[in-house]
Amino acid sequence: MSETIRQLISEEDVDRKIREIGEQISRDYEGRQVHLICVLKGGVFFTCELAKRINVPVSLDFMSVSSYGDDTSSSGVVRIVKDLDESIEGKDVLIVEDIIDSGRTLSYLIEVLKQRKPSSLRLCTLLDKPERRVKDVKVDYVCFNIPDEFVVGYGLDYAQKYRNLPYIGVVEL
Ligand code: IMP
Ligand code: MG
């Protein structure tokens, strides 16, 4: 494979933005505990950085979902590969995602989690591709809106590669 990666958002810009969003979340959840649900695997780098920037009490849980599809698009049929360890009933839940593309994965996940009676349920994403939306999802915190291009880095992969890049880049084949 001989793809190259063009930088789209620098490490400094990502870090600065995560700090801002962390401050905003800290203000919005003042006096409460926020329960972060990291959507694996893509959300893991963002979740760790974000959690460090939140100054209200934070608890963490992890979930892994897979959408039946190819490498670059989701089919809308979602399966829970790893469920949460703990109940979310009565908790202030914030889902942390790497990217919202068609919105299919998140609209499914939100419906599933709502049924478990959290006291509140919000959504935070590192990246959003609004042009690609098929399913409407209300996103409460977005770090960056990006154009319709396939991106990697900061947790996002192309065939399981490039998750560890400290910046966001576009895959050029
Ligand atoms: P959705 O259900 O179409 O919103 O798909 C969301 C999932 O597709 C994300 O959680 C990613 O795993 C994957 N995805 C969508 N766009 C990209 C991209 O540009 N790079 C890497 N993964 C992506
Ligand atoms: Mg994902």
Short mmCIF file of N, CA, C and O and ligand atoms in Angstrom, two decimals, residues 74 97-106 129 149-152 156-157, ligand 1:
data_model
loop_
_atom_site.label_atom_id
_atom_site.label_comp_id
_atom_site.label_asym_id
_atom_site.label_seq_id
_atom_site.Cartn_x
_atom_site.Cartn_y
_atom_site.Cartn_z
N SER A 74 -20.27 3.15 6.34
CA SER A 74 -21.02 2.25 7.20
C SER A 74 -22.37 1.92 6.56
O SER A 74 -22.93 2.71 5.82
N GLU A 97 -17.04 10.41 20.63
CA GLU A 97 -16.81 9.75 19.34
C GLU A 97 -15.66 10.41 18.60
O GLU A 97 -15.34 11.57 18.84
N ASP A 98 -15.07 9.67 17.70
CA ASP A 98 -14.02 10.24 16.86
C ASP A 98 -14.62 11.08 15.73
O ASP A 98 -14.18 12.20 15.48
N ILE A 99 -15.62 10.53 15.04
CA ILE A 99 -16.15 11.23 13.86
C ILE A 99 -17.60 10.85 13.63
O ILE A 99 -17.99 9.71 13.89
N ILE A 100 -18.37 11.81 13.19
CA ILE A 100 -19.74 11.51 12.77
C ILE A 100 -19.83 11.76 11.28
O ILE A 100 -19.51 12.84 10.79
N ASP A 101 -20.20 10.70 10.59
CA ASP A 101 -20.19 10.71 9.14
C ASP A 101 -21.65 10.66 8.67
O ASP A 101 -22.33 11.68 8.65
N SER A 102 -22.17 9.48 8.37
CA SER A 102 -23.58 9.39 8.00
C SER A 102 -24.49 9.63 9.20
O SER A 102 -25.64 10.01 9.04
N GLY A 103 -23.97 9.37 10.39
CA GLY A 103 -24.77 9.51 11.61
C GLY A 103 -25.48 8.22 12.00
O GLY A 103 -26.15 8.15 13.03
N ARG A 104 -25.32 7.19 11.19
CA ARG A 104 -26.05 5.93 11.44
C ARG A 104 -25.62 5.27 12.75
O ARG A 104 -26.45 4.83 13.53
N THR A 105 -24.30 5.20 12.97
CA THR A 105 -23.80 4.53 14.17
C THR A 105 -24.32 5.23 15.42
O THR A 105 -24.85 4.60 16.34
N LEU A 106 -24.19 6.55 15.42
CA LEU A 106 -24.58 7.31 16.60
C LEU A 106 -26.08 7.35 16.82
O LEU A 106 -26.54 7.29 17.95
N LYS A 129 -18.59 15.45 9.77
CA LYS A 129 -18.71 15.70 8.32
C LYS A 129 -20.19 15.96 8.03
O LYS A 129 -20.90 15.04 7.60
N GLU A 149 -13.95 14.20 3.20
CA GLU A 149 -12.71 13.54 2.80
C GLU A 149 -12.42 12.47 3.85
O GLU A 149 -12.82 12.62 5.00
N PHE A 150 -11.73 11.43 3.46
CA PHE A 150 -11.44 10.35 4.40
C PHE A 150 -10.20 10.71 5.22
O PHE A 150 -9.12 10.92 4.68
N VAL A 151 -10.39 10.80 6.53
CA VAL A 151 -9.31 11.27 7.39
C VAL A 151 -8.80 10.19 8.34
O VAL A 151 -9.52 9.24 8.66
N VAL A 152 -7.57 10.37 8.79
CA VAL A 152 -6.94 9.44 9.75
C VAL A 152 -6.22 10.25 10.82
O VAL A 152 -6.04 11.46 10.70
N LEU A 156 -8.36 7.80 14.46
CA LEU A 156 -9.03 7.35 13.24
C LEU A 156 -8.08 6.53 12.37
O LEU A 156 -6.91 6.88 12.22
N ASP A 157 -8.62 5.48 11.78
CA ASP A 157 -7.76 4.58 11.02
C ASP A 157 -8.16 4.46 9.56
O ASP A 157 -9.28 4.77 9.17
P1 IMP B 1 -21.35 6.79 10.53
O1 IMP B 1 -22.21 5.73 11.11
O2 IMP B 1 -21.43 6.85 9.03
O3 IMP B 1 -21.55 8.17 11.15
O4 IMP B 1 -19.89 6.29 10.73
C1 IMP B 1 -19.11 6.62 11.74
C2 IMP B 1 -17.91 5.70 11.75
O5 IMP B 1 -17.34 5.51 10.44
C3 IMP B 1 -16.84 6.38 12.56
O6 IMP B 1 -16.97 6.09 13.92
C4 IMP B 1 -15.57 5.84 11.93
O7 IMP B 1 -15.25 4.61 12.51
C5 IMP B 1 -15.94 5.63 10.48
N1 IMP B 1 -15.52 6.77 9.64
C6 IMP B 1 -16.31 7.65 9.00
N2 IMP B 1 -15.61 8.57 8.33
C7 IMP B 1 -14.31 8.26 8.55
C8 IMP B 1 -13.06 8.87 8.14
O8 IMP B 1 -12.98 9.87 7.43
N3 IMP B 1 -11.93 8.26 8.59
C9 IMP B 1 -11.93 7.16 9.40
N4 IMP B 1 -13.07 6.58 9.81
C10 IMP B 1 -14.25 7.12 9.39
#
